[in-house]
XYZ file of C-alpha atoms in Angstrom:
680
model
C 23.994 -25.358 23.948
C 20.968 -23.103 24.298
C 17.865 -24.582 25.826
C 14.344 -23.221 25.846
C 12.609 -22.294 29.061
C 10.206 -24.969 30.365
C 7.450 -22.348 29.993
C 8.182 -21.697 26.302
C 5.295 -22.144 23.921
C 4.368 -21.259 20.349
C 1.539 -18.897 19.416
C 0.208 -18.705 15.846
C 0.051 -15.232 14.366
C -0.126 -13.266 11.141
C 1.887 -10.327 9.878
C -0.319 -7.212 9.984
C 1.582 -4.979 7.595
C 0.705 -3.549 4.188
C 2.445 -6.195 2.108
C 1.006 -8.740 -0.320
C 2.664 -11.653 1.494
C 0.554 -11.581 4.726
C 2.829 -14.144 6.348
C 1.775 -16.761 8.871
C 3.856 -16.443 12.023
C 5.063 -18.764 14.757
C 5.762 -16.690 17.848
C 7.863 -18.143 20.657
C 6.903 -16.933 24.132
C 9.066 -17.659 27.175
C 8.070 -16.561 30.658
C 5.500 -14.172 29.238
C 7.900 -12.499 26.808
C 8.232 -12.946 23.041
C 11.709 -14.235 22.264
C 11.393 -15.121 18.583
C 9.167 -14.418 15.569
C 9.443 -16.929 12.702
C 7.598 -17.724 9.520
C 5.280 -20.730 9.578
C 6.948 -23.463 7.472
C 3.598 -25.178 6.889
C 1.930 -22.114 5.338
C 2.652 -22.470 1.590
C 3.119 -18.767 0.753
C 5.295 -18.109 3.825
C 7.197 -21.437 3.769
C 9.049 -20.563 6.951
C 10.714 -17.354 5.752
C 10.234 -13.780 6.951
C 11.580 -10.463 5.750
C 14.212 -8.681 7.825
C 11.606 -6.242 9.117
C 9.092 -8.669 10.570
C 11.692 -11.112 11.856
C 12.562 -8.245 14.233
C 8.958 -7.539 15.172
C 9.606 -8.177 18.864
C 12.152 -5.364 18.799
C 9.349 -3.071 17.663
C 6.888 -4.225 20.334
C 9.444 -3.944 23.146
C 10.921 -0.691 21.855
C 11.889 1.647 24.679
C 10.016 4.488 22.946
C 6.642 2.673 22.909
C 3.753 4.865 23.983
C 2.390 2.901 26.946
C 0.161 5.450 28.665
C -2.319 8.027 27.337
C -0.655 11.366 26.642
C -2.102 14.891 26.616
C -0.453 17.731 24.735
C 0.897 20.603 26.849
C 3.128 22.361 24.309
C 2.547 23.771 20.847
C 1.299 21.398 18.162
C 4.265 19.637 16.650
C 6.436 20.258 19.697
C 5.994 16.723 21.005
C 5.412 18.054 24.535
C 2.983 15.770 26.393
C 2.154 14.695 29.914
C 0.750 11.295 30.949
C -2.937 11.184 31.881
C -5.308 8.423 32.896
C -7.482 6.575 30.405
C -10.613 7.891 32.115
C -9.475 11.503 31.906
C -8.433 11.134 28.257
C -11.561 9.343 27.063
C -13.928 11.546 29.071
C -12.427 14.688 27.544
C -12.304 13.234 24.022
C -15.947 12.168 24.195
C -17.022 15.562 25.523
C -15.185 17.346 22.716
C -16.661 15.058 20.052
C -20.176 15.433 21.451
C -19.929 19.217 21.286
C -18.853 19.094 17.649
C -21.426 16.437 16.702
C -24.265 18.609 17.982
C -23.354 21.175 15.320
C -22.537 18.685 12.549
C -20.971 15.230 13.003
C -19.464 15.534 9.516
C -16.975 17.976 11.033
C -15.398 14.885 12.652
C -13.045 13.018 10.329
C -11.586 9.519 10.797
C -8.234 8.918 9.113
C -6.855 5.381 8.884
C -5.199 3.020 6.490
C -3.083 -0.116 6.692
C -0.875 0.339 9.735
C -2.560 -2.955 10.426
C -4.361 -4.881 7.694
C -6.380 -6.753 10.308
C -10.147 -6.724 9.948
C -10.727 -6.292 13.685
C -8.120 -3.703 14.624
C -8.818 -1.956 11.335
C -12.459 -1.020 10.872
C -14.604 -3.632 12.686
C -15.293 -1.521 15.768
C -13.949 1.816 14.513
C -16.314 1.698 11.542
C -19.250 1.028 13.851
C -18.275 4.013 15.977
C -18.016 6.470 13.095
C -21.123 5.145 11.343
C -23.183 5.611 14.508
C -21.684 9.068 14.967
C -22.426 10.103 11.375
C -18.883 11.371 10.870
C -17.466 12.109 7.440
C -16.476 9.013 5.506
C -12.911 8.430 4.331
C -11.958 7.453 0.793
C -8.975 5.178 1.485
C -7.014 5.770 -1.721
C -3.438 6.411 -0.688
C -1.869 3.144 -1.849
C -3.718 1.079 -4.400
C -7.115 2.364 -5.504
C -6.011 3.361 -9.027
C -4.796 -0.136 -9.815
C -7.492 -1.854 -7.795
C -10.371 -0.001 -9.445
C -8.799 -0.467 -12.879
C -8.354 -4.198 -12.351
C -11.928 -4.544 -11.128
C -13.217 -2.646 -14.158
C -11.334 -5.036 -16.459
C -11.710 -8.429 -14.748
C -14.770 -7.784 -12.588
C -12.749 -7.933 -9.375
C -9.283 -7.637 -7.882
C -8.303 -11.122 -8.987
C -5.260 -12.917 -10.329
C -3.271 -16.120 -10.548
C -2.149 -18.238 -7.611
C 1.138 -17.161 -6.070
C 2.591 -20.679 -6.055
C 2.030 -21.065 -9.807
C 4.843 -18.637 -10.630
C 7.226 -21.513 -9.993
C 5.873 -23.095 -13.202
C 6.330 -20.006 -15.406
C 8.909 -19.894 -18.195
C 8.914 -16.090 -18.483
C 7.983 -13.668 -15.696
C 7.624 -9.927 -16.202
C 8.161 -8.303 -12.797
C 6.499 -4.996 -13.551
C 6.751 -2.067 -11.136
C 7.802 -4.270 -8.227
C 10.953 -4.474 -6.144
C 9.973 -7.968 -5.091
C 13.072 -8.705 -3.031
C 12.130 -5.797 -0.750
C 8.333 -5.738 -0.909
C 7.105 -9.162 -2.067
C 9.741 -11.572 -0.798
C 7.649 -14.717 -0.992
C 6.710 -14.177 -4.625
C 10.445 -13.806 -5.241
C 11.011 -17.275 -3.804
C 8.684 -18.791 -6.414
C 10.233 -16.647 -9.149
C 13.650 -17.962 -8.137
C 12.355 -21.511 -8.370
C 11.170 -20.773 -11.892
C 14.549 -19.232 -12.711
C 16.362 -22.352 -11.537
C 14.113 -24.334 -13.886
C 15.153 -22.176 -16.828
C 12.664 -19.296 -16.718
C 13.670 -15.818 -17.837
C 12.978 -12.953 -15.445
C 12.480 -9.427 -16.792
C 12.236 -6.440 -14.454
C 10.347 -3.394 -15.763
C 11.038 -0.468 -13.449
C 12.494 3.059 -13.728
C 14.898 2.197 -10.894
C 17.541 -0.496 -11.039
C 16.300 -2.196 -7.893
C 17.775 -5.086 -5.966
C 15.258 -7.207 -7.888
C 16.489 -5.873 -11.227
C 20.016 -6.878 -10.226
C 18.874 -10.509 -10.029
C 16.825 -10.590 -13.236
C 18.076 -11.536 -16.709
C 16.943 -8.194 -18.113
C 16.082 -4.767 -16.760
C 13.954 -2.369 -18.806
C 14.321 1.082 -17.227
C 11.370 2.959 -18.684
C 10.520 6.522 -17.688
C 7.980 6.915 -14.844
C 4.375 6.892 -15.998
C 4.992 5.338 -19.420
C 3.904 1.766 -18.632
C 0.699 2.136 -20.632
C 2.630 3.123 -23.729
C 4.888 0.086 -23.329
C 1.880 -2.233 -23.001
C 0.248 -0.743 -26.106
C 3.427 -1.227 -28.136
C 3.571 -4.852 -27.003
C -0.033 -5.244 -28.181
C 0.930 -3.652 -31.505
C 3.487 -6.377 -32.021
C 1.125 -9.133 -30.932
C -1.441 -7.934 -33.461
C 0.831 -7.203 -36.427
C 2.641 -10.532 -36.077
C -0.583 -12.448 -35.402
C 0.720 -13.646 -32.043
C -2.811 -13.683 -30.642
C -4.965 -16.442 -29.229
C -7.917 -15.661 -31.471
C -10.136 -18.297 -29.899
C -9.610 -17.006 -26.346
C -10.213 -13.444 -27.517
C -13.399 -14.377 -29.372
C -14.858 -16.240 -26.407
C -13.574 -14.269 -23.427
C -12.648 -10.668 -24.406
C -15.379 -8.072 -24.912
C -14.385 -5.125 -27.118
C -11.187 -6.335 -28.744
C -11.701 -4.475 -32.030
C -11.595 -1.101 -30.280
C -8.433 -2.154 -28.459
C -6.933 -3.387 -31.715
C -7.456 -0.001 -33.321
C -5.877 1.760 -30.360
C -2.850 -0.551 -30.222
C -2.107 -0.249 -33.929
C -1.388 3.447 -33.402
C 1.438 2.530 -31.004
C 4.338 0.962 -32.932
C 7.486 0.344 -30.877
C 9.120 3.444 -32.320
C 6.387 5.702 -30.919
C 6.514 4.008 -27.531
C 10.319 4.206 -27.515
C 10.160 7.999 -27.725
C 7.727 8.118 -24.800
C 9.251 5.403 -22.593
C 12.913 6.217 -23.121
C 13.535 2.585 -24.109
C 14.960 1.441 -27.495
C 12.338 0.246 -29.975
C 14.178 -3.021 -30.485
C 13.993 -3.760 -26.748
C 10.217 -3.286 -26.857
C 9.905 -5.507 -29.922
C 12.009 -8.225 -28.286
C 9.924 -8.052 -25.115
C 6.715 -8.500 -27.111
C 8.187 -11.439 -29.021
C 9.354 -13.150 -25.828
C 5.961 -12.566 -24.248
C 4.152 -14.076 -27.219
C 6.442 -17.031 -27.840
C 7.090 -18.252 -24.287
C 4.618 -20.545 -22.534
C 3.623 -20.325 -19.779
C 4.164 -16.570 -19.298
C 3.209 -14.552 -16.234
C 3.175 -10.936 -15.107
C 3.688 -9.881 -11.486
C 2.412 -6.336 -11.403
C 2.738 -4.176 -8.318
C 1.401 -0.844 -7.208
C 4.375 1.440 -7.786
C 3.576 1.873 -11.477
C 0.007 3.115 -10.816
C 1.056 6.133 -8.719
C 0.972 8.465 -11.729
C -1.729 10.366 -13.622
C -2.396 7.474 -16.028
C -1.850 4.669 -13.511
C -5.349 3.247 -13.843
C -5.283 3.072 -17.627
C -1.846 1.482 -17.511
C -3.113 -1.285 -15.220
C -6.073 -1.918 -17.520
C -3.746 -2.298 -20.503
C -1.294 -4.610 -18.737
C -4.170 -6.723 -17.396
C -5.361 -7.255 -20.975
C -2.031 -8.680 -22.174
C -2.514 -12.251 -20.831
C -6.021 -12.246 -22.298
C -4.702 -11.544 -25.812
C -2.241 -14.449 -25.763
C -4.417 -16.918 -23.829
C -1.813 -17.036 -21.068
C -4.551 -17.902 -18.575
C -4.917 -21.349 -20.150
C -1.631 -22.662 -18.735
C -0.646 -23.234 -15.121
C 2.040 -20.632 -14.512
C 0.387 -18.215 -16.924
C -1.619 -15.065 -16.255
C -1.142 -12.045 -14.040
C -1.339 -10.974 -10.420
C -1.702 -7.478 -9.058
C -4.092 -8.243 -6.229
C -5.835 -11.378 -5.008
C -8.012 -9.581 -2.470
C -11.128 -9.915 -4.628
C -11.131 -13.685 -4.091
C -12.069 -12.995 -0.464
C -15.200 -11.009 -1.357
C -17.461 -14.067 -1.242
C -16.100 -14.997 2.198
C -16.151 -11.609 3.932
C -19.006 -10.171 5.944
C -19.710 -6.802 4.269
C -21.638 -5.647 7.336
C -18.815 -6.176 9.856
C -18.490 -2.415 10.384
C -22.303 -2.064 10.520
C -23.101 0.473 7.781
C -26.731 0.191 8.875
C -25.817 2.401 11.845
C -25.812 5.350 9.441
C -29.607 4.983 9.574
C -30.158 6.585 6.195
C -27.668 9.421 6.617
C -25.246 10.042 3.754
C -22.194 11.826 5.146
C -19.704 13.457 2.817
C -16.550 11.595 1.828
C -13.053 13.039 2.242
C -10.225 11.651 0.112
C -7.293 10.753 2.366
C -4.886 11.730 -0.411
C -6.030 15.373 -0.344
C -6.024 15.775 3.431
C -3.471 18.573 3.064
C -5.927 20.754 1.173
C -9.016 19.569 3.018
C -7.724 20.440 6.495
C -7.215 24.001 5.259
C -10.677 24.451 3.730
C -13.306 26.636 5.339
C -16.924 25.575 5.524
C -18.858 25.982 2.284
C -21.924 24.633 0.555
C -19.704 22.580 -1.736
C -17.323 21.222 0.909
C -19.586 21.074 3.931
C -18.416 21.889 7.457
C -14.832 22.714 8.248
C -12.992 19.713 9.704
C -12.930 20.353 13.463
C -11.770 16.984 14.769
C -9.507 14.289 13.375
C -9.195 10.748 14.756
C -6.099 9.021 13.336
C -5.400 5.309 13.712
C -3.286 2.853 11.694
C -1.720 5.707 9.739
C 0.912 8.442 9.901
C -0.413 11.073 7.466
C 2.032 13.838 8.393
C 4.791 11.594 7.009
C 3.012 9.686 4.242
C 0.394 12.009 2.709
C 1.425 14.031 -0.363
C 2.414 17.697 -0.301
C 3.292 17.424 3.349
C 3.924 21.136 3.845
C 0.165 21.623 3.610
C -0.510 18.514 5.701
C 1.655 19.906 8.506
C -0.023 23.305 8.187
C -3.428 21.658 8.568
C -2.414 19.510 11.539
C -0.934 22.587 13.220
C -4.297 24.380 13.311
C -5.054 25.477 16.877
C -8.780 24.953 16.252
C -8.359 21.320 15.129
C -8.892 18.682 17.819
C -6.719 15.663 17.006
C -6.597 12.220 18.604
C -4.001 9.674 17.488
C -3.994 5.958 18.367
C -0.365 4.884 18.087
C 2.549 2.726 19.186
C 5.097 5.556 18.916
C 5.485 9.317 18.877
C 5.322 9.588 15.099
C 5.291 12.836 13.136
C 1.497 12.708 13.302
C 1.397 11.923 17.020
C 3.554 15.005 17.650
C 0.624 17.110 16.394
C -2.054 15.385 18.497
C -4.029 16.748 21.425
C -4.194 13.196 22.779
C -2.058 10.162 21.942
C -3.684 6.875 22.968
C -1.449 3.791 23.358
C -2.478 0.987 20.995
C -1.417 -2.638 21.153
C 0.862 -4.218 18.560
C 0.150 -7.452 16.713
C 1.775 -9.501 19.465
C -0.781 -8.211 21.975
C -4.217 -8.578 20.365
C -6.518 -10.870 18.402
C -7.130 -10.265 14.708
C -8.098 -11.946 11.445
C -6.658 -11.215 8.028
C -7.252 -11.528 4.346
C -4.393 -11.114 1.844
C -3.833 -9.395 -1.471
C -0.901 -11.531 -2.595
C -2.297 -15.022 -1.982
C -5.559 -16.815 -1.223
C -5.249 -17.814 2.446
C -7.196 -16.269 5.324
C -5.290 -16.034 8.611
C -5.838 -15.555 12.329
C -3.521 -13.754 14.724
C -3.694 -14.921 18.320
C -2.371 -12.602 21.044
C 1.012 -13.897 22.193
C 1.384 -11.695 25.266
C -0.751 -9.405 27.401
C -0.876 -5.732 26.375
C 2.225 -3.856 27.492
C 1.806 -0.972 29.913
C -1.637 0.573 29.550
C -1.929 -0.153 25.821
C -5.326 -1.256 24.527
C -6.481 -2.757 21.224
C -8.124 -0.326 18.802
C -11.343 -2.285 19.230
C -11.377 -1.663 22.981
C -10.562 2.027 22.618
C -13.532 2.538 20.299
C -15.778 0.429 22.560
C -14.978 2.671 25.512
C -15.433 5.823 23.448
C -18.792 4.527 22.219
C -19.923 3.960 25.798
C -19.001 7.525 26.741
C -20.801 8.852 23.664
C -23.960 7.102 24.831
C -23.993 4.556 21.987
C -25.929 1.663 23.503
C -26.455 -0.547 20.437
C -25.629 -4.157 21.393
C -22.975 -4.382 18.655
C -20.651 -2.107 20.651
C -20.432 -4.811 23.313
C -19.173 -7.437 20.859
C -15.866 -8.888 22.046
C -12.921 -9.376 19.736
C -13.683 -13.099 19.700
C -17.225 -12.337 18.559
C -15.960 -9.921 15.920
C -13.629 -12.606 14.583
C -16.556 -15.012 14.251
C -18.553 -12.345 12.415
C -15.756 -11.371 10.011
C -16.048 -14.302 7.596
C -18.785 -16.302 5.912
C -18.191 -19.884 4.821
C -14.733 -20.214 6.386
C -13.959 -22.922 8.936
C -13.084 -20.784 11.944
C -12.248 -23.800 14.098
C -9.628 -24.858 11.545
C -8.289 -21.317 11.402
C -7.930 -21.169 15.181
C -6.180 -24.531 15.208
C -3.862 -24.067 12.222
C -3.657 -20.274 12.012
C -4.768 -20.145 8.374
C -7.101 -21.695 5.821
C -6.912 -21.768 2.031
C -9.835 -20.426 0.036
C -11.481 -22.929 -2.342
C -10.389 -21.163 -5.539
C -10.024 -23.002 -8.853
C -6.434 -23.847 -9.759
C -6.719 -22.113 -13.138
C -9.656 -19.785 -12.594
C -9.741 -18.113 -16.025
C -8.606 -20.957 -18.290
C -12.124 -21.020 -19.710
C -12.987 -17.387 -19.123
C -15.539 -17.046 -16.384
C -14.534 -13.543 -15.319
C -16.956 -12.076 -12.753
C -18.225 -9.370 -15.102
C -21.799 -8.948 -16.292
C -21.205 -11.133 -19.371
C -18.351 -13.273 -18.022
C -15.802 -11.642 -20.329
C -12.845 -9.332 -19.813
C -13.970 -5.756 -20.452
C -12.171 -3.388 -22.842
C -14.659 -0.544 -23.394
C -15.902 0.185 -19.885
C -18.791 2.655 -19.393
C -17.408 5.866 -17.976
C -13.815 4.836 -18.694
C -13.830 4.020 -22.397
C -11.083 2.070 -24.159
C -7.800 2.174 -22.192
C -5.037 4.378 -23.565
C -1.715 5.824 -22.466
C -2.393 8.862 -20.267
C 0.696 11.086 -19.922
C 2.000 12.284 -16.577
C 0.927 15.650 -15.257
C 4.616 16.410 -14.823
C 7.051 15.089 -17.429
C 9.447 16.499 -20.003
C 7.110 15.584 -22.881
C 3.778 16.517 -21.302
C 4.852 19.626 -19.352
C 7.833 21.118 -21.237
C 7.569 24.578 -19.651
C 7.627 23.103 -16.138
C 10.477 20.798 -17.142
C 12.584 23.799 -18.107
C 12.651 24.714 -14.408
C 12.485 21.219 -12.915
C 13.979 18.825 -15.476
C 14.299 15.629 -13.400
C 11.506 13.136 -12.825
C 11.382 11.861 -9.256
C 9.953 8.641 -7.880
C 9.895 7.854 -4.159
C 9.968 4.074 -3.715
C 10.196 2.623 -0.200
C 13.551 2.070 1.393
C 14.213 -1.657 1.566
C 14.125 -1.994 5.349
C 11.061 0.188 5.976
C 7.437 -0.501 5.149
C 5.888 2.852 4.226
C 6.612 4.762 7.453
C 6.579 1.682 9.713
C 9.853 0.400 11.200
C 11.611 3.747 10.624
C 12.217 4.083 14.350
C 13.524 0.525 14.822
C 17.178 1.318 15.360
C 18.613 -1.869 13.893
C 16.700 -1.311 10.637
C 17.353 2.417 10.500
C 21.060 1.769 10.964
C 21.006 -0.456 7.865
C 19.322 2.259 5.798
C 21.682 4.901 7.168
C 20.039 8.229 6.406
C 17.606 9.838 3.958
C 19.051 10.047 0.460
C 18.300 10.669 -3.171
C 19.814 8.453 -5.852
C 21.014 10.342 -8.917
C 22.773 9.118 -12.051
C 26.371 10.363 -12.454
C 25.437 11.898 -15.829
C 22.872 14.094 -14.076
C 25.094 14.837 -11.089
C 28.173 15.994 -13.006
C 26.718 19.116 -14.688
C 25.145 20.099 -11.362
C 28.413 19.841 -9.469
C 27.066 17.139 -7.161
C 29.520 14.710 -5.574
C 28.665 11.319 -4.121
C 27.719 11.698 -0.462
C 27.210 15.453 -0.698
C 24.205 17.156 0.836
C 21.767 18.387 -1.789
C 18.487 20.236 -2.008
C 15.745 18.540 -4.016
C 13.066 21.108 -4.827
C 10.105 22.176 -6.927
C 7.220 24.638 -6.610
C 5.750 22.710 -3.678
C 8.744 22.538 -1.397
C 12.368 21.754 -0.698
C 13.903 18.602 0.769
C 17.518 18.359 1.956
C 19.205 14.969 2.033
C 22.365 13.162 0.951
C 23.053 12.336 -2.701
C 24.022 8.822 -3.729
C 25.547 8.712 -7.214
C 24.879 5.328 -8.782
C 23.281 3.511 -11.665
C 20.172 2.623 -9.659
C 18.881 5.926 -11.037
C 18.503 6.121 -14.805
C 19.446 9.396 -16.512
C 16.681 11.960 -16.149
C 15.169 10.304 -13.056
C 16.067 10.613 -9.378
C 14.930 8.238 -6.643
C 13.991 9.806 -3.316
C 13.818 6.755 -1.067
C 11.078 6.889 1.573
C 9.175 7.050 3.712
C 11.400 8.501 6.428
C 9.717 10.216 9.347
C 10.117 13.975 8.943
C 11.776 14.244 12.344
C 14.699 12.154 11.033
C 15.198 14.512 8.080
C 18.052 17.009 8.012
C 15.630 19.943 8.068
C 12.614 18.163 9.504
C 11.105 17.260 6.139
C 10.858 14.180 3.945
C 10.351 13.403 0.284
C 6.606 14.110 0.443
C 7.421 17.784 0.719
C 7.720 17.540 -3.084
C 4.815 15.273 -4.102
C 1.463 16.670 -5.234
C -2.176 16.132 -4.328
C -3.221 15.626 -7.947
C -5.161 12.401 -8.460
C -4.992 9.486 -10.870
C -7.198 8.931 -13.911
C -9.062 6.080 -12.164
C -9.523 5.444 -8.456
C -8.960 8.976 -7.090
C -5.466 7.940 -5.948
C -2.322 10.002 -5.330
C 0.317 10.571 -7.989
C 3.446 10.231 -5.867
C 5.643 9.178 -8.812
C 4.376 11.924 -11.151
C 6.709 14.648 -9.953
C 9.329 16.925 -11.521
C 12.163 18.332 -9.428
C 15.558 19.950 -9.633
C 18.559 18.958 -7.518
C 21.348 21.313 -6.451
C 24.245 21.226 -3.988
C 23.093 22.355 -0.544
C-alpha cells in the first residue's frame, strides 16, 4: 500500500492554458516536490477531471530541458547556440539596448505575447505597465479568437453565452466547429449527461473528429461555409413559420433585413456551397426548430476563415429566432469571458502610463510581414527589438517562412521569456527563464464558464527561473521607471485585478462563481444600446455568407493548381504549441501528419504512411500521410501545431497558411487555405 509523506499537502491552483475549461486544480506537494496534479472535485465545471495534458503538468515543470538560467546567444540566429549568463548581466544589457532604441523611437520596440498563460498577473499586469511606460508599439492580440469574439460582441453586446452546466438539460446540442473531447473536455461531460437523458448530439465540422465519432450525426461541411449553413437553417425556420415571433418582436433589432437575406438561401443553394445534401440541411433546421430545449456549442475553429466573423454573427442569431434562450438548456455559448467585464479592473496594466501618447498597433497575425518592413510614414519605424513572452510565434504565426526570415534579421534584438528552447527561443539574443504555473501566483478568468480562479504557487521557482512579473519589475528598475506601481508585489496585483469579487473566499476555496442570472436572456436584456440583439450593425451591415479567399468556388483559377482545402486543427494531445516537447504526449501523437481521404490519395499515388509534400505558393511542408475518413473528400487535415524543429525538414503546417485577415476582428485565416499533396 502506498502512503503519503508526512509532509504532503494540497495547494489550490488553476490551469493556465488557452482552453475554455480553465480547470481548478488540487496540487499534491511532498517534500517540496509536486507529485500529483488533479482536478478539483468541488469546482462544478472541473468536477475532478483533467485532460491528459494537464494531468501531466508536473512532467512539464520538471522537464530535463527546462531553461533554468538566463541564456545569451553565441551562434547564428536559429542555431540554438547559447551560453549561460547571470541575471544581472542579461538584464543590464537588455535594458541598455532598449534604452538606445527608445531614444530614437520607442515604437521600434514591439511586445509579442498571447495565451501561453491566461493568467492576469503573468500575462499583462506588469508587462503592460512596462510597455505602456516605455511607449512601445501596441499589439493587436488577434491570433486565436478576435473574429468570433468581435462578431459575438457586435451581436449580443458582449462575449456572452449560456451556463456550461445547463447543457446537461438540453435535448439537442449542435457542437459546431469544436472537437470537444480534445479541446473542451468538461463541456463534453455535460453533453454526455444530456445524451444519457435522451438528447441528440450533432457535430458540424469538416473533419470527422473524435467528438464526431461519439455524436449521433456528423455534418462534414466544407471549410468556411458555416455562414451559408446557418442562413439555410434560417430559410427553413422562416418558410415553415418555426419562429418565436414574440421573442423576435421584443428582443431582436433588424429582423426584417435578416429575413430578406435568409430567404435567398434555400437549402439547395447552401448544399452547393457547403458540400452537404440539401435534405440534411432541411432536417437539421427542422430538428433545431422542433426540439426544446436546444443549444449550440460553438468554438473558434470555424471562425478562422475569411468570413468567420459573419458566420459567428449568423449562428449567434439562431437561438434568438426560435426563443431558445427562454428554456434552461437552451441558447448558445462561444465565449463567456464578457461576463467578467464588470468584475475586472480595466486599469490593471495601467494604460495611464502612456501619458497621452498613442503608439502604433501591430497585428500579431501579420508579424511575418511586419518584421520585414522598412520604416515609412505609413508603417512608422522599423521594428528593432522584439520582446516575446507567453507565445511561440515562429511555430504558431501564419506564413512561417516569412516569420522565420524576420526573426533571423541580424539587426533585430530579440528577448524571449520561456520555459523551453522553442522555435522562437532559438532565434533570441537572450532567453530568460520563466516560472511555470506550479511556481507562481496568478488569478484567472475563463471563457468557457463563469468562475474566477486563483493559482497559488505550489513550489519555489526551479533553478533561476522568475515569474514574468518579476522579470518586468527588474527591467523597469534598470530602465529608470520609478512609478510606485512597478513595486507592486504579485499579491498586490492579485488584489487589484478584480472588483466586487470576494478575494478572501477565492484564496480559501481557489475559485468563486460570478453572480450571473441562471437564464440571462430569457427576457432579452442583452447589453446593447437598446437591450436587443443586433442584426444590422453600423460598419458591419446585415450578416451574410462571406466566401473563403481560397476555395474551389471562390478562387477557381487557384484551385486548378491547388485543389485541396486544408485545415490545421490541433493535435489532440497538444495545446497550440504547448506540450509538444513533453515526451509522453509527443509519443502518443507520434509524428507530424496530414490526414487525406482515400479518394483523394488514390489518384495522387499516395499510400497510407507514405511521406508526402503538402505545398502551395507560400511554401512546402513534408510530413507523413494518414489515409482515413477523418478527412472528407476535397479537404486535408494538417494536424498542428508541431514545433518546426520536430518537422522532417524543419517546418510545420504554418509554412502553408496565409497572413490574410478575417472579415471582422482582424484575425488570421488559418483554415482558408488551398494546397496540393504529392508523394515526397
